[in-house]
Amino acid sequence: MLNVRPSEARGHANHGWLDSHHTFSFASYFDPDNMGFRALRVINEDRVQSGEGFDTHPHRDMEIITYPLSGAIAHRDSTGGQGLLRAGEVQRMTAGTGVMHSEMNGSNEDVHFLQIWIIPDRKGLKPEYEQKFFPEKDRQGRWRVVASPDARDGSLTVHQDVLLNSTLLSPGEKAEYTLPKGRHAWVQIARGTGTLNGVALKAGDGVAVSDESSLVLTASEPLEALLFDLA
């Protein structure tokens, strides 16, 4: 079963310096029918103007993944982690018992990124920070795991039973994924258009998947997508 959450159905907040679309309830956007999916709690698509960003603020008991699409994010947190995050890199922060961090536009253009929150498998974890680069060639035409509970294949470590996969597809190219029995998936189209098992999708669309063993994502124009394999 595929349940599409269209891009235009998302919550939207435009603060001038920040233009944000919320797949699930977030901040002042509340939708009781879309509070998350399984352990996936937040997918925000953010665009932040040059010279702007999120000043130092707190988080706790959440796995936070930042996935840049263009531009660069300057990151600093209270664990001592800091640096620049660019497209092709993925960052994981375990907020755990509490962390303070800031995210600023570190480029001369708008920065475009996805911020993802995953509910951890337990509370009170030690705060952690991790960032890795995943080359385009490793994601082109295939699903490449970028976060997992066991750091498989050089992926980031996330404290939850979830596999986060990324793919890049050229027009006419496809990526296939086998979903084990009893598992669920969320597919998020980051950019481009295509089909998932024949269902037409566009940038910003999300799809909740249950009771499907085989998923085939096909691009009709250059496409980037994420697939969350969830318990």
Short mmCIF file of C-alpha atoms in Angstrom, two decimals:
data_model
loop_
_atom_site.label_atom_id
_atom_site.label_comp_id
_atom_site.label_asym_id
_atom_site.label_seq_id
_atom_site.Cartn_x
_atom_site.Cartn_y
_atom_site.Cartn_z
CA MET A 1 0.00 0.00 0.00
CA LEU A 2 1.32 3.42 -1.03
CA ASN A 3 -0.11 6.52 0.65
CA VAL A 4 1.14 9.71 -1.04
CA ARG A 5 1.62 12.90 0.98
CA PRO A 6 1.68 15.58 -1.77
CA SER A 7 4.16 18.43 -1.61
CA GLU A 8 1.37 21.00 -1.62
CA ALA A 9 -0.33 19.38 1.40
CA ARG A 10 2.68 20.10 3.64
CA GLY A 11 2.74 22.85 6.23
CA HIS A 12 4.45 26.05 5.12
CA ALA A 13 6.13 28.89 6.99
CA ASN A 14 7.90 31.80 5.29
CA HIS A 15 9.86 33.98 7.71
CA GLY A 16 11.66 35.94 5.00
CA TRP A 17 15.13 34.63 5.83
CA LEU A 18 13.70 31.08 6.13
CA ASP A 19 11.26 29.36 3.78
CA SER A 20 10.25 26.02 5.29
CA HIS A 21 7.89 23.21 4.30
CA HIS A 22 6.86 20.66 6.94
CA THR A 23 5.95 17.12 5.90
CA PHE A 24 4.76 16.43 9.45
CA SER A 25 3.46 18.63 12.28
CA PHE A 26 6.13 21.05 13.38
CA ALA A 27 6.27 24.32 15.37
CA SER A 28 3.10 26.33 14.66
CA TYR A 29 1.92 23.84 12.00
CA PHE A 30 -0.26 21.19 13.63
CA ASP A 31 -1.93 18.36 11.74
CA PRO A 32 -3.15 15.52 13.99
CA ASP A 33 -3.30 13.19 10.98
CA ASN A 34 0.37 13.78 10.13
CA MET A 35 2.41 13.61 13.32
CA GLY A 36 5.11 11.43 11.77
CA PHE A 37 5.50 7.92 10.40
CA ARG A 38 6.75 5.10 12.63
CA ALA A 39 9.96 6.48 14.26
CA LEU A 40 10.23 9.25 11.66
CA ARG A 41 9.03 12.46 13.30
CA VAL A 42 10.14 15.43 11.15
CA ILE A 43 11.07 16.11 7.54
CA ASN A 44 11.49 19.84 6.96
CA GLU A 45 12.58 21.21 3.60
CA ASP A 46 14.36 24.48 4.42
CA ARG A 47 15.78 27.31 2.34
CA VAL A 48 17.85 29.83 4.29
CA GLN A 49 19.09 33.12 2.86
CA SER A 50 22.79 33.97 2.76
CA GLY A 51 24.04 35.38 6.04
CA GLU A 52 21.08 34.00 8.00
CA GLY A 53 20.40 30.85 9.98
CA PHE A 54 19.33 29.26 13.24
CA ASP A 55 21.08 30.81 16.24
CA THR A 56 22.15 28.60 19.16
CA HIS A 57 19.18 26.62 20.45
CA PRO A 58 18.63 23.40 22.45
CA HIS A 59 17.56 19.86 21.54
CA ARG A 60 17.27 16.64 23.53
CA ASP A 61 16.30 12.99 23.03
CA MET A 62 16.19 13.15 19.23
CA GLU A 63 18.31 11.87 16.34
CA ILE A 64 18.75 14.85 13.98
CA ILE A 65 19.96 14.29 10.41
CA THR A 66 20.83 17.19 8.12
CA TYR A 67 20.89 16.49 4.38
CA PRO A 68 22.06 19.45 2.20
CA LEU A 69 20.85 19.77 -1.39
CA SER A 70 22.73 22.95 -2.34
CA GLY A 71 24.83 25.58 -0.60
CA ALA A 72 26.65 25.04 2.70
CA ILE A 73 25.65 24.96 6.36
CA ALA A 74 28.02 26.17 9.07
CA HIS A 75 27.42 24.01 12.14
CA ARG A 76 28.55 24.40 15.75
CA ASP A 77 27.38 22.49 18.81
CA SER A 78 28.10 22.10 22.50
CA THR A 79 29.81 18.71 22.05
CA GLY A 80 32.67 20.54 20.31
CA GLY A 81 31.49 19.59 16.83
CA GLN A 82 31.78 22.29 14.21
CA GLY A 83 32.41 22.65 10.50
CA LEU A 84 30.85 23.17 7.11
CA LEU A 85 28.26 20.79 5.67
CA ARG A 86 27.84 20.71 1.87
CA ALA A 87 25.73 18.78 -0.65
CA GLY A 88 26.91 15.16 -0.75
CA GLU A 89 27.62 15.19 2.98
CA VAL A 90 25.19 14.00 5.65
CA GLN A 91 25.31 14.93 9.32
CA ARG A 92 23.90 13.07 12.31
CA MET A 93 23.56 14.62 15.73
CA THR A 94 22.34 12.67 18.75
CA ALA A 95 20.80 15.27 21.05
CA GLY A 96 20.42 12.73 23.88
CA THR A 97 20.64 14.30 27.35
CA GLY A 98 20.79 17.74 25.78
CA VAL A 99 22.80 19.69 23.25
CA MET A 100 23.02 23.30 22.10
CA HIS A 101 23.73 23.98 18.44
CA SER A 102 23.53 26.55 15.67
CA GLU A 103 23.11 26.19 11.90
CA MET A 104 24.00 29.17 9.73
CA ASN A 105 24.15 29.65 5.98
CA GLY A 106 27.84 29.22 5.27
CA SER A 107 27.69 30.23 1.58
CA ASN A 108 27.00 33.25 -0.63
CA GLU A 109 23.77 31.71 -1.93
CA ASP A 110 20.59 30.35 -0.41
CA VAL A 111 21.21 27.03 1.30
CA HIS A 112 18.65 24.30 0.57
CA PHE A 113 18.49 21.27 2.83
CA LEU A 114 16.33 18.65 4.51
CA GLN A 115 16.29 18.43 8.28
CA ILE A 116 15.11 15.07 9.60
CA TRP A 117 14.22 14.10 13.15
CA ILE A 118 14.05 10.44 14.20
CA ILE A 119 12.81 9.35 17.63
CA PRO A 120 15.69 7.39 19.26
CA ASP A 121 15.27 3.89 20.62
CA ARG A 122 15.91 5.15 24.16
CA LYS A 123 16.20 8.39 26.07
CA GLY A 124 19.23 9.77 27.86
CA LEU A 125 21.87 8.98 25.24
CA LYS A 126 25.21 10.75 25.34
CA PRO A 127 25.21 13.66 22.84
CA GLU A 128 27.18 12.84 19.67
CA TYR A 129 28.00 14.41 16.33
CA GLU A 130 29.02 12.72 13.08
CA GLN A 131 29.40 13.84 9.46
CA LYS A 132 30.33 11.90 6.30
CA PHE A 133 30.64 12.44 2.56
CA PHE A 134 28.83 10.08 0.18
CA PRO A 135 30.07 10.47 -3.43
CA GLU A 136 27.52 10.80 -6.21
CA LYS A 137 28.96 7.73 -7.96
CA ASP A 138 28.01 5.60 -4.94
CA ARG A 139 24.39 6.78 -5.09
CA GLN A 140 23.87 7.01 -8.85
CA GLY A 141 21.31 4.46 -10.04
CA ARG A 142 21.18 2.62 -6.73
CA TRP A 143 20.15 2.99 -3.11
CA ARG A 144 23.11 3.75 -0.89
CA VAL A 145 22.64 3.43 2.89
CA VAL A 146 23.76 6.67 4.58
CA ALA A 147 22.54 6.00 8.15
CA SER A 148 21.89 2.78 10.05
CA PRO A 149 21.90 1.43 13.63
CA ASP A 150 25.10 -0.56 13.01
CA ALA A 151 27.06 1.87 10.78
CA ARG A 152 26.90 -0.69 7.95
CA ASP A 153 28.85 0.00 4.76
CA GLY A 154 30.43 3.11 6.24
CA SER A 155 27.13 4.82 7.00
CA LEU A 156 26.38 7.17 9.88
CA THR A 157 25.19 5.60 13.14
CA VAL A 158 21.60 6.34 14.14
CA HIS A 159 20.16 5.11 17.43
CA GLN A 160 16.99 3.56 16.03
CA ASP A 161 15.96 0.57 13.91
CA VAL A 162 15.95 2.53 10.66
CA LEU A 163 17.97 2.38 7.45
CA LEU A 164 18.20 5.70 5.62
CA ASN A 165 19.05 5.31 1.93
CA SER A 166 19.81 7.91 -0.74
CA THR A 167 19.74 7.69 -4.53
CA LEU A 168 20.42 9.86 -7.59
CA LEU A 169 18.68 8.92 -10.85
CA SER A 170 19.05 10.17 -14.41
CA PRO A 171 15.98 10.28 -16.70
CA GLY A 172 14.83 6.72 -17.39
CA GLU A 173 17.05 5.27 -14.68
CA LYS A 174 15.57 3.24 -11.83
CA ALA A 175 16.50 2.10 -8.34
CA GLU A 176 14.92 -1.00 -6.83
CA TYR A 177 14.53 -1.80 -3.14
CA THR A 178 13.31 -4.96 -1.43
CA LEU A 179 11.39 -4.24 1.77
CA PRO A 180 11.55 -7.16 4.22
CA LYS A 181 8.28 -8.62 5.49
CA GLY A 182 6.86 -6.59 8.36
CA ARG A 183 8.92 -3.49 7.55
CA HIS A 184 7.61 -0.12 6.44
CA ALA A 185 9.13 2.62 4.30
CA TRP A 186 8.88 6.35 3.75
CA VAL A 187 10.11 7.65 0.38
CA GLN A 188 10.82 11.38 0.12
CA ILE A 189 11.43 13.02 -3.25
CA ALA A 190 14.05 15.71 -2.67
CA ARG A 191 14.05 16.99 -6.25
CA GLY A 192 12.99 15.93 -9.73
CA THR A 193 10.04 13.81 -10.87
CA GLY A 194 9.41 10.13 -11.42
CA THR A 195 7.26 7.20 -10.37
CA LEU A 196 7.25 4.76 -7.45
CA ASN A 197 5.69 1.45 -8.49
CA GLY A 198 3.97 3.39 -11.27
CA VAL A 199 2.64 6.20 -9.01
CA ALA A 200 3.67 9.65 -10.28
CA LEU A 201 5.71 11.76 -7.84
CA LYS A 202 7.35 15.19 -7.81
CA ALA A 203 9.78 17.13 -5.61
CA GLY A 204 8.47 17.50 -2.06
CA ASP A 205 6.14 14.50 -2.25
CA GLY A 206 6.43 11.80 0.38
CA VAL A 207 5.04 8.26 0.33
CA ALA A 208 4.18 6.02 3.27
CA VAL A 209 4.68 2.38 2.29
CA SER A 210 3.32 -0.71 4.04
CA ASP A 211 2.69 -4.27 2.84
CA GLU A 212 4.87 -3.87 -0.26
CA SER A 213 7.83 -6.18 -0.84
CA SER A 214 9.32 -4.52 -3.90
CA LEU A 215 9.77 -0.80 -4.56
CA VAL A 216 10.86 0.54 -7.95
CA LEU A 217 11.64 4.25 -8.24
CA THR A 218 12.01 5.47 -11.83
CA ALA A 219 13.09 8.98 -12.85
CA SER A 220 11.45 11.01 -15.60
CA GLU A 221 13.88 13.89 -14.99
CA PRO A 222 17.01 14.08 -12.79
CA LEU A 223 15.84 12.90 -9.38
CA GLU A 224 17.19 12.71 -5.83
CA ALA A 225 15.31 10.77 -3.19
CA LEU A 226 15.55 9.32 0.31
CA LEU A 227 14.12 6.00 1.46
CA PHE A 228 13.60 5.26 5.16
CA ASP A 229 13.32 1.51 5.92
CA LEU A 230 11.48 1.44 9.27
CA ALA A 231 10.34 -1.11 11.85
#
